Short mmCIF file of C-alpha atoms in Angstrom, two decimals:
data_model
loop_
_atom_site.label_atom_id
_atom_site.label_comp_id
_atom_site.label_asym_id
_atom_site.label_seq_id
_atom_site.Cartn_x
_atom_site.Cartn_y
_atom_site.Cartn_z
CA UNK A 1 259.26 192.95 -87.99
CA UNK A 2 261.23 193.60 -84.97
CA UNK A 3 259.82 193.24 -81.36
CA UNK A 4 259.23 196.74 -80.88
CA UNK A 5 256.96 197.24 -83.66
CA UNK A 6 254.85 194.11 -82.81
CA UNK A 7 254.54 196.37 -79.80
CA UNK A 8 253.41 199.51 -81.38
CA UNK A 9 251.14 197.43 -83.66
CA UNK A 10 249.74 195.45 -80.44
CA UNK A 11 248.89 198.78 -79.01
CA UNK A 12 247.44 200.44 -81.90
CA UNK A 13 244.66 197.59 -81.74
CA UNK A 14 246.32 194.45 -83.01
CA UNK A 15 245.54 190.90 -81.84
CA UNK A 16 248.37 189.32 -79.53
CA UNK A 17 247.93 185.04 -79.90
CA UNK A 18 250.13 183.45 -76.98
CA UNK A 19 250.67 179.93 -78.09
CA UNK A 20 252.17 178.69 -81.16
CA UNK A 21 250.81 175.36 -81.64
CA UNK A 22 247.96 174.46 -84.21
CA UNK A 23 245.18 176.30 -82.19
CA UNK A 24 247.58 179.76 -82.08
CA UNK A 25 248.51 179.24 -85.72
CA UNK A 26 245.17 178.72 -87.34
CA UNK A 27 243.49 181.78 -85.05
CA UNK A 28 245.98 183.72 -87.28
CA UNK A 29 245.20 182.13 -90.22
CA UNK A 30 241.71 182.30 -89.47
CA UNK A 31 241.73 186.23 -89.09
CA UNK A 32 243.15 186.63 -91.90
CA UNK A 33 240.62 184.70 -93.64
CA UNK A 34 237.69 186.38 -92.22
CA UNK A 35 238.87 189.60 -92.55
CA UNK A 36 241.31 190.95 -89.94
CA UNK A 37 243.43 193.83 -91.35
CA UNK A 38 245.09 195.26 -88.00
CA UNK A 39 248.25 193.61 -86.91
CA UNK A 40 248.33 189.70 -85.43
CA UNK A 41 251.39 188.90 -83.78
CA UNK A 42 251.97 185.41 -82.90
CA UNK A 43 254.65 183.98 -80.59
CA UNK A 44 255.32 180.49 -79.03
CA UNK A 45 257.60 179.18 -76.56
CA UNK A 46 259.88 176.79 -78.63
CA UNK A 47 262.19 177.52 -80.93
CA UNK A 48 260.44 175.64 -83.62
CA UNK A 49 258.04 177.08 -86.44
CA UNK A 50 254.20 176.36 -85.36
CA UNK A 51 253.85 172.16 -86.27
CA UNK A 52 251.40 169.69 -86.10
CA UNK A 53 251.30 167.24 -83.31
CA UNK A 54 249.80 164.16 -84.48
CA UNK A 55 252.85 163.53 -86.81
CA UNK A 56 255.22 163.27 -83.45
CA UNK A 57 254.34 159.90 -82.30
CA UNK A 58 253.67 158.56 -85.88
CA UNK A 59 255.97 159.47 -89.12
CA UNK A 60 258.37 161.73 -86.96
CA UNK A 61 258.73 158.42 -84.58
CA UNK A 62 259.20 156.11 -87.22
CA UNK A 63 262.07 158.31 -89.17
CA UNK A 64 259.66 159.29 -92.27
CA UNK A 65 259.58 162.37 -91.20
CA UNK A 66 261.99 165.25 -89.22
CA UNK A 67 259.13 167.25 -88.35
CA UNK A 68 255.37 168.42 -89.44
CA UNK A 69 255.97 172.57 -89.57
CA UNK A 70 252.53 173.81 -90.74
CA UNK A 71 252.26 175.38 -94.09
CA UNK A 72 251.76 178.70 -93.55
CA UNK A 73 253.25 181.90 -95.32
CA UNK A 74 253.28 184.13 -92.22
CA UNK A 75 255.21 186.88 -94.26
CA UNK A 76 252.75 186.62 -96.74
CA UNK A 77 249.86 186.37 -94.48
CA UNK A 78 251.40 189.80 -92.42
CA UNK A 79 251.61 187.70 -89.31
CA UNK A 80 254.41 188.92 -86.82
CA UNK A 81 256.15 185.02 -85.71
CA UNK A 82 258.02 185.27 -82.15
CA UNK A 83 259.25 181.87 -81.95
CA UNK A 84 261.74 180.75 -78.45
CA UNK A 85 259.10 183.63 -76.42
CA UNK A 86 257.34 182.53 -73.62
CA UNK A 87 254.13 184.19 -72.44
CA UNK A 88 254.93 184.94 -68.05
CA UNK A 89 252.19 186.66 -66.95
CA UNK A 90 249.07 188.80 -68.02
CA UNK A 91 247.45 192.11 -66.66
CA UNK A 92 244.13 192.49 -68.52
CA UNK A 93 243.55 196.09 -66.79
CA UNK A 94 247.03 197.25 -68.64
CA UNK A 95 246.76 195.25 -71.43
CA UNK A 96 249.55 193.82 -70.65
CA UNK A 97 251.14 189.96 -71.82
CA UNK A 98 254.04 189.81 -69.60
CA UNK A 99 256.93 187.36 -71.46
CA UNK A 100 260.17 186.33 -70.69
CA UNK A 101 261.27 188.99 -73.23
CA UNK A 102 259.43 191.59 -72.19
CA UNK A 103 255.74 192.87 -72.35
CA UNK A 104 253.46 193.14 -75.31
CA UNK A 105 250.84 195.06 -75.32
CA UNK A 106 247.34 193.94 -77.29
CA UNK A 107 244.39 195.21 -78.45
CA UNK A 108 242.81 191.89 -78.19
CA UNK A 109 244.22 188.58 -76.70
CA UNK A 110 243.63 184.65 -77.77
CA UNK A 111 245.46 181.94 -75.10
CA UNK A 112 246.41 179.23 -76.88
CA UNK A 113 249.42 177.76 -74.93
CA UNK A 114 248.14 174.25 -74.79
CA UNK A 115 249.00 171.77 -72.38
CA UNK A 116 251.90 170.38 -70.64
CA UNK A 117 252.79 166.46 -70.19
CA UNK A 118 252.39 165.17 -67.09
CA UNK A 119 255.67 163.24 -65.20
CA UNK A 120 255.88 161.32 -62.07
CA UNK A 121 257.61 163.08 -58.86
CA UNK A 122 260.80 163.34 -59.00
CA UNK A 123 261.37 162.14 -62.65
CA UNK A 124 261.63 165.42 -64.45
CA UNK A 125 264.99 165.95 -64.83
CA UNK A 126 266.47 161.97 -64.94
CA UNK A 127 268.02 161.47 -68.08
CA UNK A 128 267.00 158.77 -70.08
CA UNK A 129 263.05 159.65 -68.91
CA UNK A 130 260.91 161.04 -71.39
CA UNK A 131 257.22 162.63 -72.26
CA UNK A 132 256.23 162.79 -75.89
CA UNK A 133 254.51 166.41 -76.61
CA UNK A 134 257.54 168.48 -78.68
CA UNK A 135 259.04 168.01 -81.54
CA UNK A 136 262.48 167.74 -79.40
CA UNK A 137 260.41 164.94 -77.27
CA UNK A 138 260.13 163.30 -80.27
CA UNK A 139 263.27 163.77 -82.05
CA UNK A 140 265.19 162.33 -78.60
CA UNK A 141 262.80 159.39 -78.56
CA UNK A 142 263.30 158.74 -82.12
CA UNK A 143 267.42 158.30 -81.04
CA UNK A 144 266.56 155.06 -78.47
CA UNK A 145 264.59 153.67 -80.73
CA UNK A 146 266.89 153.85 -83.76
CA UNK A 147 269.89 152.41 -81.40
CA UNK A 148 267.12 149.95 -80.70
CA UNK A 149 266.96 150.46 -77.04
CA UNK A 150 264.72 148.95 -74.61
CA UNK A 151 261.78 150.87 -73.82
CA UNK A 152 259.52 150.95 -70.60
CA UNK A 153 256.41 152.96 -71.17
CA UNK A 154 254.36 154.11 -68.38
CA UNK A 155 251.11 154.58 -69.26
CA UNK A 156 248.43 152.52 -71.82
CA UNK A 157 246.89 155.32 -73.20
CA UNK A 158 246.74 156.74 -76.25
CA UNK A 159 250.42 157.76 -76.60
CA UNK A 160 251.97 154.79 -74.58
CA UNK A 161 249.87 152.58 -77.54
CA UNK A 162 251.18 154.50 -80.48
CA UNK A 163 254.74 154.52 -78.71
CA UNK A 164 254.74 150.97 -78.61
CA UNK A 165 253.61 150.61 -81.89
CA UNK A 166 256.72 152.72 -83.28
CA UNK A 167 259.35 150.74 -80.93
CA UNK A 168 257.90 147.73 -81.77
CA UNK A 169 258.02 148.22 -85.65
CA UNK A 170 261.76 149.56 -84.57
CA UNK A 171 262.41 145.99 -82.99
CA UNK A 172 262.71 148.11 -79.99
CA UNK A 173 262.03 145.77 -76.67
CA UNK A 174 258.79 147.18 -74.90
CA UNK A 175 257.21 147.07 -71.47
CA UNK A 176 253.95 148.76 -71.07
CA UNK A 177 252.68 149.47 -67.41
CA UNK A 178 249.35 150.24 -66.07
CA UNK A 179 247.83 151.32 -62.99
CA UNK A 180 244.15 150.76 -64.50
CA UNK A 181 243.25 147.10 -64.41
CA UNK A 182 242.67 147.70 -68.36
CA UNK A 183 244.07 149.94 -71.46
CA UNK A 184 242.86 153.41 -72.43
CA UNK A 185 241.06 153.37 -69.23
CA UNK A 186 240.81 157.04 -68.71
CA UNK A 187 238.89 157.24 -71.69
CA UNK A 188 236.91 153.99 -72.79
CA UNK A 189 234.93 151.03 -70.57
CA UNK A 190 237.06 147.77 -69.90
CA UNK A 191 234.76 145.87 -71.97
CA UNK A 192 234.89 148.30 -74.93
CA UNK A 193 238.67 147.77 -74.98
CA UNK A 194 239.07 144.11 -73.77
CA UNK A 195 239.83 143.27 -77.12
CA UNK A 196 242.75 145.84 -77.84
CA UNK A 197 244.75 143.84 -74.93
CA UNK A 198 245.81 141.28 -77.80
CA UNK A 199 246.99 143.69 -79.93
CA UNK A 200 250.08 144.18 -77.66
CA UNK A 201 250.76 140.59 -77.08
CA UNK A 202 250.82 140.24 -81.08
CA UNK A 203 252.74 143.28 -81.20
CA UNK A 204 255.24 141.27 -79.42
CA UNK A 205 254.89 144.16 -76.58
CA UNK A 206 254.69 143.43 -73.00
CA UNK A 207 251.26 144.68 -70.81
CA UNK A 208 251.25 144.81 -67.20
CA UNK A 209 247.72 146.25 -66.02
CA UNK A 210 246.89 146.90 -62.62
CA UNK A 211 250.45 147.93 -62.20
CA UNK A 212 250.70 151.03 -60.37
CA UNK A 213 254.47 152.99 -60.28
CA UNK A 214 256.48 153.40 -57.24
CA UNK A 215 259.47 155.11 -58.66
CA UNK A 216 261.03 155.94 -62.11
CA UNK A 217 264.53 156.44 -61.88
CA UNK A 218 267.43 156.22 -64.75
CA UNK A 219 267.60 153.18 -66.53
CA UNK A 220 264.49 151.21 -64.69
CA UNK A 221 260.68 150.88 -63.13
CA UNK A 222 259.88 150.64 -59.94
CA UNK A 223 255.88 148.96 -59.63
CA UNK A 224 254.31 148.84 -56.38
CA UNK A 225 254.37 145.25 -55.51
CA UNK A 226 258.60 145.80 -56.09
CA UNK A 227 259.28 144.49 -59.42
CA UNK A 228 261.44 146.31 -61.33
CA UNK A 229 261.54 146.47 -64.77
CA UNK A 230 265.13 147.28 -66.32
CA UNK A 231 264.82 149.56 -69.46
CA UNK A 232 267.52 151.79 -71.60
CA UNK A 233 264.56 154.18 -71.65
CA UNK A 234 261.28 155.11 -69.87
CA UNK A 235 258.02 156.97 -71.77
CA UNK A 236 255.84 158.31 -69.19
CA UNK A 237 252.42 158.92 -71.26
CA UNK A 238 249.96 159.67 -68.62
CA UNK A 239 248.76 162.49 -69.86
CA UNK A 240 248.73 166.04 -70.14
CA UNK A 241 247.31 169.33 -68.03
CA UNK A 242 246.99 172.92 -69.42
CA UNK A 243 249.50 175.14 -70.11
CA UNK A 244 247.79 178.11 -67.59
CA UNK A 245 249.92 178.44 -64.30
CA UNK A 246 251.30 181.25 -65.77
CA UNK A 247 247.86 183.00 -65.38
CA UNK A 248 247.51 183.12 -61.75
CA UNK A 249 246.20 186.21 -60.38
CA UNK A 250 245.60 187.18 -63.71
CA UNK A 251 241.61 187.30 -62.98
CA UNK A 252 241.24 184.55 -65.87
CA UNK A 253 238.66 181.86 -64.39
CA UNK A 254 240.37 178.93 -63.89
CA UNK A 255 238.72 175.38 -63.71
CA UNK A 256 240.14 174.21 -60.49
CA UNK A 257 239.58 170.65 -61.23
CA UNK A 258 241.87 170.55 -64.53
CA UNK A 259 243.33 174.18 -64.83
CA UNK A 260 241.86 174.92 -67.67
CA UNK A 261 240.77 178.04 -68.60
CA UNK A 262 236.92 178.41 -68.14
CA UNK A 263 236.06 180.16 -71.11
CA UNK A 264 232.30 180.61 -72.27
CA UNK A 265 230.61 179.29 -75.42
CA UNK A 266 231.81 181.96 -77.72
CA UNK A 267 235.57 180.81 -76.34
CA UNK A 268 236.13 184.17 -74.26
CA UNK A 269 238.07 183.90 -71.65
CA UNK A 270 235.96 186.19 -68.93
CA UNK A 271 238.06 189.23 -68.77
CA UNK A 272 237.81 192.10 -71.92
CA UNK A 273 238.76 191.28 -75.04
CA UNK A 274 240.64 188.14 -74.06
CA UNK A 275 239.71 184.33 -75.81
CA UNK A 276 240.98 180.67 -75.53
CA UNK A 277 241.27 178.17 -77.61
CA UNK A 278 242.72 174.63 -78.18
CA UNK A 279 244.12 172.56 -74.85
CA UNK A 280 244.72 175.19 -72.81
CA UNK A 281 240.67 175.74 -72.52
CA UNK A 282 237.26 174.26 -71.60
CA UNK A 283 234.15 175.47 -72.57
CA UNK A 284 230.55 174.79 -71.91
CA UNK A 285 228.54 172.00 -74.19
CA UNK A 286 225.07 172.49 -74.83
CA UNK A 287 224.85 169.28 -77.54
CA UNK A 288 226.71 166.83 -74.50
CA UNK A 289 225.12 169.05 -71.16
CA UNK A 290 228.42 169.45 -69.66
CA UNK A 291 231.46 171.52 -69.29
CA UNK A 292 234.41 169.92 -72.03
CA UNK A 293 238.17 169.60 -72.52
CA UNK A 294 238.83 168.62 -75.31
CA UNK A 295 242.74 167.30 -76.18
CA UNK A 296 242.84 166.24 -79.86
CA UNK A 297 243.68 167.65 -83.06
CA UNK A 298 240.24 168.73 -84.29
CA UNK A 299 239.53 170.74 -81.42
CA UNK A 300 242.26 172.33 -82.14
CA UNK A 301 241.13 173.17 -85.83
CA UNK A 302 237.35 174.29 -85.38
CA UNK A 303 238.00 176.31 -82.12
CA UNK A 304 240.07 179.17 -84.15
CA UNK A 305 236.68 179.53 -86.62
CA UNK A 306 234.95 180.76 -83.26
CA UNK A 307 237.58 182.90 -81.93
CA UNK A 308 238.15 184.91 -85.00
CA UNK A 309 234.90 185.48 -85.56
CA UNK A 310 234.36 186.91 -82.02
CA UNK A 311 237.34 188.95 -82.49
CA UNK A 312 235.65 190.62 -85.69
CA UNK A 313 232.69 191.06 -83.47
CA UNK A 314 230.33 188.00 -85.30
CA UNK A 315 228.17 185.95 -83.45
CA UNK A 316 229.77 182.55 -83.14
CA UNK A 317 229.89 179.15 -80.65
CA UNK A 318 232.21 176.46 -80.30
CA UNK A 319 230.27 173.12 -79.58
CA UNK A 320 231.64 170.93 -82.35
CA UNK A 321 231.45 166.68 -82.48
CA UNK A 322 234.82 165.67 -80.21
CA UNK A 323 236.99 163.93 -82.22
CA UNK A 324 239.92 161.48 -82.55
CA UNK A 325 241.91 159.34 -84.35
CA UNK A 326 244.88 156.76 -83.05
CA UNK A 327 247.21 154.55 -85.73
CA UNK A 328 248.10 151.97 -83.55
CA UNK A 329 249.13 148.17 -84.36
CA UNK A 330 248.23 148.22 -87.61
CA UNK A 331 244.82 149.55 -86.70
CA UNK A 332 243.31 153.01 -87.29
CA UNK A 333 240.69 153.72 -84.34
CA UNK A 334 238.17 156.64 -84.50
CA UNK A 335 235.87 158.28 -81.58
CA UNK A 336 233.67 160.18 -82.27
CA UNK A 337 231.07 162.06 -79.96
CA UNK A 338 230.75 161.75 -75.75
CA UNK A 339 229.30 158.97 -74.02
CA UNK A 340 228.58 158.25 -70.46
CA UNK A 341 227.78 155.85 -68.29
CA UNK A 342 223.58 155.25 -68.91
CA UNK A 343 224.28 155.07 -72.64
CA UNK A 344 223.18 152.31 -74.11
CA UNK A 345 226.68 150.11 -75.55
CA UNK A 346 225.87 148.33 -78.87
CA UNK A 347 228.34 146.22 -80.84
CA UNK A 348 228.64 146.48 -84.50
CA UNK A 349 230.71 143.48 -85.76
CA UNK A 350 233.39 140.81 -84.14
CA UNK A 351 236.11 142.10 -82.25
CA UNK A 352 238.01 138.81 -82.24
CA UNK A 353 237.12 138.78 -86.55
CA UNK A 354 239.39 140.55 -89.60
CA UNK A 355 236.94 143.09 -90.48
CA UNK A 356 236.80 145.93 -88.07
CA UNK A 357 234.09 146.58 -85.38
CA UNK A 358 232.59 149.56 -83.96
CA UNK A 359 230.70 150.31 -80.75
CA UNK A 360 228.08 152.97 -80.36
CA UNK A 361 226.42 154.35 -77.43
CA UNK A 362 223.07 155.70 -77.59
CA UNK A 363 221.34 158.34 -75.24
CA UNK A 364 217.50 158.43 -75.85
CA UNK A 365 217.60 156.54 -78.83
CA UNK A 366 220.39 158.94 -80.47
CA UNK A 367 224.09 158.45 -81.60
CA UNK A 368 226.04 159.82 -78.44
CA UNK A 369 229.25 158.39 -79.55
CA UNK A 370 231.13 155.92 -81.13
CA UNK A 371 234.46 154.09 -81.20
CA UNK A 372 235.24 152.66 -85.16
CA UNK A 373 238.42 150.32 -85.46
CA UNK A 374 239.02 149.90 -88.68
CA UNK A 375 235.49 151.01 -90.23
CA UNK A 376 235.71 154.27 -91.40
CA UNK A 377 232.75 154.83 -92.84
CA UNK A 378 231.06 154.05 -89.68
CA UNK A 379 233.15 157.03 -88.41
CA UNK A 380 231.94 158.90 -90.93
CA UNK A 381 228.46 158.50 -90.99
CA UNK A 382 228.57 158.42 -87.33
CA UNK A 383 229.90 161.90 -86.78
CA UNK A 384 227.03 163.51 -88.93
CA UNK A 385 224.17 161.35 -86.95
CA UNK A 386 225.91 162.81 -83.81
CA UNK A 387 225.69 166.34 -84.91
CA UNK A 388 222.01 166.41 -86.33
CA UNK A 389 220.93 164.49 -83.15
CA UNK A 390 218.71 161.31 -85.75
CA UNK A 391 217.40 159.11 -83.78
CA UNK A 392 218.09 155.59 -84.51
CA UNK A 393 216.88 152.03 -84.22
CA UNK A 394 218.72 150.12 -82.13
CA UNK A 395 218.41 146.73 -83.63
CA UNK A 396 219.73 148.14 -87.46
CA UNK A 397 222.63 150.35 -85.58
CA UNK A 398 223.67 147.04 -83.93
CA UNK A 399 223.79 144.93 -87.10
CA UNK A 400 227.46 145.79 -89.16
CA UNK A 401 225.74 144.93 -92.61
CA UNK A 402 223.56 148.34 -92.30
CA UNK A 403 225.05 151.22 -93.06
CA UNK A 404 224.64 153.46 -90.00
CA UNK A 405 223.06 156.27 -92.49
CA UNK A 406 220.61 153.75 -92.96
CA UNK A 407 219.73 152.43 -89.33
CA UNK A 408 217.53 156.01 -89.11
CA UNK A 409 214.59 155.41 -86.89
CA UNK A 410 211.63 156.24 -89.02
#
């Protein structure tokens, strides 16, 4: 179908998704699935068929893999692709998506552009810096490390950790920098994670914490106290922002804390007919009593459910478990859940042992959250106590012989 007749379709009542990622891709599918005969057109920035994420820093990383394209049969499906189109600009009063091909006109609208990655000033443009969110981000990365390149990787979060895992199974030198005084601090406690800072050193990886940048420039690091660390290539994984500065003035709310938009629990986006879905949004959180962005993968899945189902005019809400997964050294950690600082922090199991540990947090005697390494049926069991709400007793959740199904406060 050409451009002009995704047009005429738009206008005749059709549903416009900006954002071709997994979010924008399954809010197609999911239409289709529940019903949605009028037009869907579908259009993404990249040039790239909608594919999954996850894959990037993992098998597309480690060469067992040239990319993750979804498997979806758009023709098949009716579902008008724009790939290499890039949503500019939206007046809701018009019905109007503004793109850098011209305007589209909907009947109903879903933003799902997702999120940028976030660089350092001044180190956008200097070649041999990178940021892992595209396919292309990956595919360039995936070049140092098979020429086995040095590698100095700003940032010990999730990415910079499954980065180093890749280069390191590359025999790729690695440098890992810190401004926290511990790993994965933006999202777990520095005791919770105290034990992951081995898993570096054994990796053969170097870990400086408490390391804030000065500069990044071509070819080195620049910390604060004036080392600098030499490096064929630099990873800056500190994180990632929504993809919504191309909806200013739009009358969209915007969270002015993080960007994103501030979209209700049904996922609309407070202006007519308009949704969001996947990175690019927040939404409200009656299970954790709080406003949540949520950046993973399964967010990304369930959020398309609600959105579709609004769209057909069906009561729906979007408060799912948060949830995550990381393959890194050798390890596969879970989270499950939110937890905050009053929770209580029990250990299951010995982090320094073989056998996996987990650490829940409990809020009023109930599973908040919890962080599995290598116990997936604690993950398991853990996400259903979180979504029922069980309360549980303490002393059987802490001990790793009881199942968690069975630590049930009766």
């Amino acid at each position: 179908m050409s451009t002009g007749e995704a047009t005429q379709d738009a206008a005749r009542g059709g549903v416009v998704i900006a954002g071709a990622g997994l979010a924008g891709a399954r809010t197609a599918v999911e239409l289709r699935e529940q019903g949605w005969d009028g037009p869907v057109t579908l259009l993404g920035s990249e040039p790239h068929r909608p594919y999954d994420r996850p894959p990037l820093s993992k098998e597309v990383m480690q060469g067992q893999a040239d990319g993750s394209t979804l498997d979806i049969d758009y023709r098949a499906l009716d579902i008008t692709l724009l790939p290499g189109r890039t949503a500019t600009g939206l007046d809701p009063a018009a019905r109007l998506l503004h793109t850098d091909a011209g305007p589209l006109r909907y009947g109903r609208l879903v933003l799902a552009t997702g999120a940028r990655a976030v660089t350092l000033p001044g180190a956008r443009d200097l070649a041999g810096v990178h940021v892992l969110r595209t396919l292309d981000d990956a595919l360039a990365l995936r070049k140092v490390l098979a020429a086995g390149g040095s590698l100095a990787v700003v940032g010990a979060g999730w990415i910079g950790a499954e980065l180093t895992t890749a280069a390191r199974a590359a025999g790729c030198p690695v440098t890992v920098v810190e401004a926290a005084g511990h790993v994965l601090a933006g999202a777990l406690p520095a005791e919770v994670t105290a034990p992951m800072r081995r898993w570096y050193a054994e990796a053969g990886a170097g870990l400086r914490t408490g390391s804030p940048v000065a500069a990044v420039r071509t070819g080195a690091v620049e910390l604060a106290d004036g080392t600098v660390l030499a490096a064929d290539a630099v990873l800056i994984g500190i994180g990632a922002r929504p993809a919504t500065g191309w909806l200013a003035g739009s009358g969209v709310p915007l969270d002015p804390a993080d960007g994103s938009v501030r979209a209700d629990a049904a996922l609309r986006a407070g202006v007519p007919d308009v949704w969001a879905v996947g990175d690019c949004a927040s939404y409200p959180s009656a299970r954790h009593g709080r406003r949540m962005m949520v950046h993973h993968w399964d967010n990304a899945l369930h959020g398309p459910r609600t959105v579709a189902a609004g769209i057909l005019g069906r009561p729906a809400t979007h408060d799912p478990v948060p949830y995550f997964w990381s393959d890194q050294f050798g390890r596969t950690v879970q989270y499950a859940g939110h937890h905050g600082d009053a929770d209580l922090l029990l250990w299951r199991g010995d982090p320094e042992g073989t056998e996996g540990w987990t650490v829940c947090w409990l809020r009023a005697g109930r599973l908040a959250a919890l962080l599995a390494v290598d116990r997936p049926r604690d993950s398991a069991q853990g996400r259903r106590l979180i979504e029922r709400g069980t309360p549980l007793d303490a002393a059987l959740a802490a001990d790793p012989a009881v199942p968690l199904k069975s630590a049930v406060r009766r």
